[in-house]
Amino acid sequence: MKFYRLLILLGIMNANAQEKYNLIVGTYTNQCESKGIYVYDFDAATAETKLKDNTKGVINPSYLTVSADNSFVYSVNENGGESTVSAFKYDPENGRLKLLNKKDAKGADPCYIISDEKNVIVANYSGGSIAVFSRNADGSLKDAKQVVNHTGSSVTERQKSPHVHMVCFSPDRRYVLANDLGTDKVYVYKYNPDGGAQTLVLKEAKDVKKGSGPRHLAFNPNGIFMYLLHELDATLTAFSYNAGNLTAIQETTVAPTDRVVQNGAADIHITKSGRFLYATNRGNANNITVFRVHANGKLDMVQQISTMGEAPRNFTIDPTGNYVLVANQNSNNIVIFKRDKVTGILQDTGKKIEVCQPVCLVFTDNKPIREKK
């Protein structure tokens, strides 16, 4: 009998252990007192958080990416013409980040970063460029091996020059897509991880609506639909996707339907099930919109609520799908919403993380991937 009780106890302990994750937060450090990157313990059973560790003296690590083996974190350092990209050794068990090295970003104000086992790729907003860095065996960065400079403009005041706002791998990793707010285009690059100065080769520059300002995108987990959020006019476009080819199938909006506002659409994510999509809008809207995703890829709005703060920049869905965490940059907090998995509806939990100028939220396992059984 005691043996069975022990088995039950161990099972409960194991289940509880699996409900703990790390939440990594990238911030701006030049607006208020921030130490750079913060790592929190997140309990997916209770939505309780606790600070594990933070960096010191890291300049504006606004966007982050974590290596697939959970051993390294790469961040941009958004600092005008002196911008860099940093590599950190990451110990997920205690949350510590140790700087390995940093490299010139090869463009001003990098605002997005992705990585795989071979490369780290950065979108430089003010520089209007994409920079590709190889990784050393120890996780550190080599000098940039390719810099792709966009050219052109569009119709609004903010679109006098290129502004690369996001880079994203296609689901099959054969392509890298880049949204350019300044040129109103989505660039589709063929991706060759070992291609040196030809790692990215342009396949197509897809025109979108003039003045819309494409910002962030999200792929449906089924790999056949892609959703593009436009910052300037708050439109949301659904595309069918096939082998690097995009065909628009629907246009909707994240702008409030009950009042006229200044829009600043920001971030977009879709659930692992592919059934619900979420998108934030800044300006003076400060809301998050919930959409149901149909089998044909089209969207229906089901909810639009306040993010309980100002300038909802990035947000994330926790690994269990039970919570949505929103980084309200200008009100210096991360608000935690409970998510109904059946309806997609969000409800404020009343729980917040107070942190200076949060921008990027990334969940990771709390142990190295190679040690998982």
Coordinates of C-alpha atoms in Angstrom, one line a residue:
M1 CA 0.0 0.0 0.0
K2 CA 2.8 2.4 0.9
F3 CA 4.4 1.6 -2.5
Y4 CA 1.3 2.6 -4.4
R5 CA 1.0 5.8 -2.3
L6 CA 4.6 6.6 -3.2
L7 CA 3.9 6.0 -6.9
I8 CA 0.9 8.4 -6.7
L9 CA 3.0 11.0 -4.9
L10 CA 5.7 10.8 -7.5
G11 CA 3.1 11.1 -10.2
I12 CA 1.7 14.2 -8.7
M13 CA 5.2 15.7 -8.2
N14 CA 6.0 14.9 -11.9
A15 CA 2.8 16.5 -13.1
N16 CA 3.5 19.6 -11.1
A17 CA 7.1 19.8 -12.4
Q18 CA 5.7 19.7 -15.9
E19 CA 3.5 22.8 -15.2
K20 CA 6.6 25.0 -14.5
Y21 CA 8.1 26.9 -17.3
N22 CA 10.5 29.8 -17.7
L23 CA 9.3 33.2 -19.1
I24 CA 12.0 35.3 -20.6
V25 CA 11.3 39.0 -21.0
G26 CA 13.2 41.4 -23.2
T27 CA 12.9 45.1 -22.4
Y28 CA 14.0 48.6 -23.2
T29 CA 16.6 50.0 -20.8
N30 CA 16.6 53.7 -21.8
Q31 CA 13.2 54.7 -20.6
C32 CA 13.1 53.6 -16.9
E33 CA 15.1 51.4 -14.6
S34 CA 15.6 48.1 -16.4
K35 CA 18.4 45.6 -16.1
G36 CA 17.8 44.1 -19.6
I37 CA 16.6 40.5 -19.8
Y38 CA 14.5 39.0 -17.0
V39 CA 13.8 35.3 -16.4
Y40 CA 10.7 34.3 -14.4
D41 CA 9.4 31.1 -13.1
F42 CA 5.8 30.6 -14.4
D43 CA 3.4 28.1 -12.8
A44 CA 0.9 27.1 -15.5
A45 CA -1.4 25.6 -12.8
T46 CA -1.8 28.9 -11.0
A47 CA -0.4 31.7 -13.3
E48 CA 1.9 32.6 -10.4
T49 CA 5.3 34.1 -11.3
K50 CA 8.6 34.5 -9.5
L51 CA 11.8 36.2 -10.7
K52 CA 14.6 33.7 -11.2
D53 CA 17.4 36.0 -12.5
N54 CA 18.2 38.9 -14.7
T55 CA 21.1 40.3 -16.7
K56 CA 22.9 43.5 -15.8
G57 CA 24.0 46.3 -18.2
V58 CA 22.5 44.9 -21.4
I59 CA 21.3 47.7 -23.6
N60 CA 17.8 47.5 -25.1
P61 CA 17.4 43.7 -25.6
S62 CA 14.0 44.3 -27.0
Y63 CA 13.6 41.1 -29.0
L64 CA 14.8 37.6 -28.2
T65 CA 15.1 34.1 -29.6
V66 CA 16.0 30.8 -27.9
S67 CA 18.0 28.0 -29.4
A68 CA 16.2 24.7 -30.1
D69 CA 18.2 22.9 -27.4
N70 CA 17.3 25.6 -24.8
S71 CA 21.0 26.3 -24.2
F72 CA 21.4 29.8 -25.8
V73 CA 19.5 33.1 -26.0
Y74 CA 20.1 35.6 -28.7
S75 CA 18.9 39.2 -28.4
V76 CA 19.0 42.4 -30.4
N77 CA 20.4 45.5 -28.8
E78 CA 18.3 48.3 -30.3
N79 CA 20.6 51.3 -30.1
G80 CA 20.4 53.4 -33.3
G81 CA 23.6 53.3 -35.3
E82 CA 25.4 51.5 -32.5
S83 CA 23.1 48.5 -32.5
T84 CA 24.4 45.1 -31.8
V85 CA 23.3 41.4 -31.6
S86 CA 24.2 39.5 -28.4
A87 CA 24.7 35.7 -27.7
F88 CA 24.1 34.4 -24.2
K89 CA 24.7 31.0 -22.6
Y90 CA 21.4 30.1 -21.0
D91 CA 21.0 27.9 -17.9
P92 CA 17.2 27.3 -17.8
E93 CA 17.3 25.7 -14.4
N94 CA 18.4 28.8 -12.5
G95 CA 17.5 31.3 -15.2
R96 CA 21.1 32.7 -15.6
L97 CA 22.3 34.3 -18.8
K98 CA 26.0 34.7 -19.4
L99 CA 27.1 36.9 -22.3
L100 CA 29.2 35.0 -24.8
N101 CA 29.8 37.8 -27.4
K102 CA 28.1 40.5 -29.4
K103 CA 28.4 41.6 -33.0
D104 CA 27.5 44.7 -35.0
A105 CA 23.9 44.3 -36.2
K106 CA 24.9 45.7 -39.6
G107 CA 21.9 48.0 -39.5
A108 CA 20.2 50.5 -37.2
D109 CA 17.6 49.5 -34.6
P110 CA 17.2 45.7 -35.0
C111 CA 13.6 44.8 -33.9
Y112 CA 13.2 41.1 -34.5
I113 CA 15.5 38.0 -34.4
I114 CA 15.1 34.3 -35.2
S115 CA 17.5 31.4 -35.0
D116 CA 18.1 27.7 -35.9
E117 CA 21.0 25.3 -35.4
K118 CA 23.1 27.1 -38.0
N119 CA 22.2 30.8 -38.1
V120 CA 20.8 33.8 -36.3
I121 CA 18.9 36.2 -38.6
V122 CA 18.0 39.8 -37.6
A123 CA 15.6 42.4 -39.0
N124 CA 17.0 45.9 -38.8
Y125 CA 14.1 48.4 -38.7
S126 CA 15.7 51.8 -39.2
G127 CA 18.5 50.2 -41.3
G128 CA 16.0 48.6 -43.7
S129 CA 18.1 45.5 -43.8
I130 CA 18.4 41.8 -42.9
A131 CA 21.6 40.5 -41.4
V132 CA 22.6 36.8 -41.2
F133 CA 25.1 35.5 -38.6
S134 CA 26.5 32.0 -38.4
R135 CA 26.8 30.3 -34.9
N136 CA 30.0 28.9 -33.5
A137 CA 29.9 25.5 -31.7
D138 CA 29.9 27.2 -28.3
G139 CA 26.8 29.2 -29.3
S140 CA 28.6 32.5 -29.9
L141 CA 28.2 34.5 -33.1
K142 CA 30.5 34.9 -36.0
D143 CA 30.6 38.2 -38.0
A144 CA 27.7 38.7 -40.3
K145 CA 28.0 36.6 -43.4
Q146 CA 25.2 38.2 -45.4
V147 CA 23.5 41.6 -45.3
V148 CA 20.4 42.1 -47.5
N149 CA 19.5 45.8 -48.0
H150 CA 16.0 46.6 -49.0
T151 CA 15.2 49.6 -51.2
G152 CA 12.1 51.6 -51.9
S153 CA 9.3 53.5 -50.1
S154 CA 5.5 53.8 -49.9
V155 CA 2.9 56.5 -49.3
T156 CA 2.8 57.6 -45.7
E157 CA 5.3 59.7 -43.7
R158 CA 6.7 56.7 -42.0
Q159 CA 7.3 55.0 -45.3
K160 CA 10.0 57.1 -46.9
S161 CA 12.5 54.3 -46.6
P162 CA 12.5 50.5 -46.0
H163 CA 11.8 49.3 -42.4
V164 CA 12.2 45.6 -42.0
H165 CA 9.9 44.7 -39.1
M166 CA 10.0 40.9 -38.9
V167 CA 11.8 37.8 -40.2
C168 CA 10.1 34.4 -40.0
F169 CA 10.9 30.9 -41.0
S170 CA 8.3 29.1 -43.2
P171 CA 6.9 26.0 -41.5
D172 CA 9.1 23.7 -43.6
R173 CA 12.2 26.0 -43.0
R174 CA 12.7 26.3 -46.8
Y175 CA 12.0 30.0 -46.8
V176 CA 12.4 33.1 -44.7
L177 CA 9.7 35.8 -44.9
A178 CA 10.4 39.4 -44.1
N179 CA 7.8 42.1 -43.6
D180 CA 8.8 45.6 -44.6
L181 CA 6.6 48.3 -43.1
G182 CA 8.4 51.0 -45.2
T183 CA 7.8 49.4 -48.6
D184 CA 4.5 47.7 -48.1
K185 CA 6.0 44.4 -49.2
V186 CA 6.5 40.9 -47.9
Y187 CA 9.8 39.5 -49.1
V188 CA 10.0 35.7 -49.6
Y189 CA 13.6 34.4 -49.5
K190 CA 14.8 30.9 -50.3
Y191 CA 16.8 29.7 -47.3
N192 CA 20.0 27.8 -47.6
P193 CA 21.5 27.4 -44.1
D194 CA 25.0 26.8 -45.4
G195 CA 24.8 29.3 -48.2
G196 CA 27.3 31.8 -47.0
A197 CA 26.7 35.2 -48.6
Q198 CA 23.8 33.5 -50.4
T199 CA 22.0 32.1 -47.4
L200 CA 18.9 34.2 -48.4
V201 CA 18.0 34.4 -52.1
L202 CA 15.0 36.5 -53.1
K203 CA 12.1 34.5 -54.5
E204 CA 9.4 37.2 -54.5
A205 CA 8.6 40.6 -53.2
K206 CA 4.8 40.4 -52.5
D207 CA 3.0 43.7 -52.7
V208 CA 0.4 44.5 -50.0
K209 CA -2.0 47.4 -49.7
K210 CA -0.4 50.8 -49.9
G211 CA -0.1 52.6 -46.6
S212 CA -0.9 49.5 -44.6
G213 CA 2.6 48.9 -43.1
P214 CA 3.0 45.1 -42.8
R215 CA 4.5 44.3 -39.3
H216 CA 4.1 40.8 -37.9
L217 CA 2.8 37.5 -39.3
A218 CA 1.8 34.1 -38.0
F219 CA 1.5 30.7 -39.8
N220 CA -1.3 28.4 -39.1
P221 CA 0.1 25.1 -37.7
N222 CA -1.3 23.3 -40.7
G223 CA 1.2 25.2 -42.8
I224 CA -1.3 26.2 -45.5
F225 CA -2.5 29.5 -44.2
M226 CA -0.6 32.7 -43.1
Y227 CA -1.9 35.8 -41.4
L228 CA -0.3 39.2 -41.8
L229 CA -1.0 42.1 -39.4
H230 CA -0.5 45.6 -40.7
E231 CA 0.6 48.3 -38.2
L232 CA -0.5 51.5 -39.9
D233 CA -4.1 50.8 -40.8
A234 CA -4.7 47.8 -38.4
T235 CA -5.8 45.5 -41.2
L236 CA -5.3 41.7 -40.9
T237 CA -4.9 39.7 -44.1
A238 CA -5.3 36.0 -44.4
F239 CA -3.3 34.2 -47.1
S240 CA -3.2 30.7 -48.5
Y241 CA 0.4 29.5 -48.5
N242 CA 2.1 27.0 -50.7
A243 CA 5.9 26.6 -51.3
G244 CA 6.7 30.2 -50.8
N245 CA 3.7 31.5 -52.7
L246 CA 1.0 33.7 -51.0
T247 CA -2.5 34.3 -52.2
A248 CA -4.8 36.7 -50.2
I249 CA -8.1 35.1 -49.2
Q250 CA -9.6 37.6 -46.7
E251 CA -9.0 41.0 -45.2
T252 CA -10.4 42.0 -41.8
T253 CA -9.3 44.5 -39.1
V254 CA -8.2 44.7 -35.4
A255 CA -9.4 48.3 -35.2
P256 CA -12.2 48.9 -32.7
T257 CA -15.7 48.8 -34.3
D258 CA -17.3 51.1 -31.8
R259 CA -15.1 54.2 -32.0
V260 CA -12.4 55.9 -34.1
V261 CA -8.9 55.5 -32.7
Q262 CA -5.3 56.0 -33.6
N263 CA -4.1 52.5 -34.5
G264 CA -0.8 50.8 -34.0
A265 CA -1.3 47.1 -34.6
A266 CA 1.5 45.2 -33.0
D267 CA 1.7 41.4 -32.6
I268 CA -0.1 38.3 -33.7
H269 CA -0.1 34.7 -32.6
I270 CA -2.2 31.6 -33.4
T271 CA -2.9 28.7 -31.0
K272 CA -1.2 25.3 -31.4
S273 CA -4.6 23.9 -32.4
G274 CA -4.9 26.4 -35.2
R275 CA -8.5 27.2 -34.0
F276 CA -7.9 30.8 -32.6
L277 CA -5.8 33.8 -33.5
Y278 CA -5.0 36.8 -31.3
A279 CA -3.7 40.2 -32.3
T280 CA -2.8 43.4 -30.3
N281 CA -3.4 47.0 -31.2
R282 CA -1.6 50.0 -29.6
G283 CA -2.2 53.7 -30.4
N284 CA -5.0 54.7 -28.1
A285 CA -6.9 51.4 -28.8
N286 CA -4.8 49.3 -26.4
N287 CA -6.7 46.1 -27.0
I288 CA -6.4 42.5 -28.0
T289 CA -8.7 40.9 -30.5
V290 CA -9.7 37.2 -30.6
F291 CA -10.6 35.5 -33.9
R292 CA -12.0 32.0 -34.6
V293 CA -10.1 30.3 -37.5
H294 CA -12.2 28.3 -39.8
A295 CA -11.2 25.2 -41.8
N296 CA -10.9 27.4 -45.0
G297 CA -8.5 29.7 -43.2
K298 CA -10.9 32.6 -42.9
L299 CA -11.5 34.5 -39.6
D300 CA -14.4 35.6 -37.5
M301 CA -14.0 38.0 -34.6
V302 CA -15.2 36.6 -31.3
Q303 CA -13.9 39.2 -28.7
Q304 CA -12.1 42.5 -28.4
I305 CA -11.0 43.6 -24.9
S306 CA -8.6 46.0 -23.2
T307 CA -5.1 44.8 -22.5
M308 CA -5.4 46.6 -19.1
G309 CA -2.4 48.8 -20.0
E310 CA -0.8 51.0 -22.6
A311 CA 1.1 50.0 -25.8
P312 CA 0.5 46.2 -25.9
R313 CA 3.6 45.3 -27.8
N314 CA 4.4 41.6 -27.8
F315 CA 2.3 38.9 -26.2
T316 CA 2.5 35.1 -25.9
I317 CA 0.4 32.1 -25.3
D318 CA 1.7 29.9 -22.5
P319 CA 2.8 26.3 -23.4
T320 CA -0.4 24.8 -21.9
G321 CA -2.6 27.1 -23.9
N322 CA -4.4 28.2 -20.7
Y323 CA -3.1 31.8 -20.5
V324 CA -2.2 34.8 -22.7
L325 CA 0.4 37.2 -21.3
V326 CA 0.5 40.7 -22.8
A327 CA 3.5 43.0 -22.5
N328 CA 2.1 46.6 -22.0
Q329 CA 5.3 48.5 -22.8
N330 CA 4.3 52.0 -21.7
S331 CA 2.5 51.0 -18.5
N332 CA 5.5 48.8 -17.5
N333 CA 3.5 45.6 -16.8
I334 CA 2.7 42.2 -18.2
V335 CA -0.9 41.3 -17.8
I336 CA -2.0 37.7 -17.5
F337 CA -5.3 36.6 -19.1
K338 CA -7.0 33.3 -18.6
R339 CA -7.9 31.7 -22.0
D340 CA -11.0 29.5 -22.6
K341 CA -9.7 26.7 -24.9
V342 CA -13.2 26.0 -26.2
T343 CA -14.3 29.6 -27.0
G344 CA -11.0 31.4 -27.2
I345 CA -12.4 34.1 -24.9
L346 CA -10.0 35.9 -22.6
Q347 CA -10.6 37.0 -19.0
D348 CA -8.3 39.1 -16.8
T349 CA -6.9 37.1 -13.9
G350 CA -5.9 40.2 -12.0
K351 CA -2.3 39.0 -12.0
K352 CA 0.5 41.1 -13.4
I353 CA 4.3 41.3 -13.6
E354 CA 5.6 44.7 -12.9
V355 CA 8.7 45.3 -15.1
C356 CA 10.2 48.3 -16.9
Q357 CA 9.2 48.6 -20.6
P358 CA 8.5 45.0 -21.4
V359 CA 8.7 44.2 -25.2
C360 CA 9.3 40.5 -25.9
L361 CA 7.9 37.5 -24.1
V362 CA 9.3 34.0 -24.7
F363 CA 8.4 30.8 -22.9
T364 CA 11.0 28.0 -22.5
D365 CA 11.3 24.7 -20.7
N366 CA 13.0 25.0 -17.3
K367 CA 15.6 22.4 -18.2
P368 CA 17.9 21.8 -21.1
I369 CA 16.1 20.0 -23.9
R370 CA 18.9 17.4 -24.2
E371 CA 18.3 16.3 -20.6
K372 CA 14.6 15.7 -21.0
K373 CA 13.5 12.0 -20.8

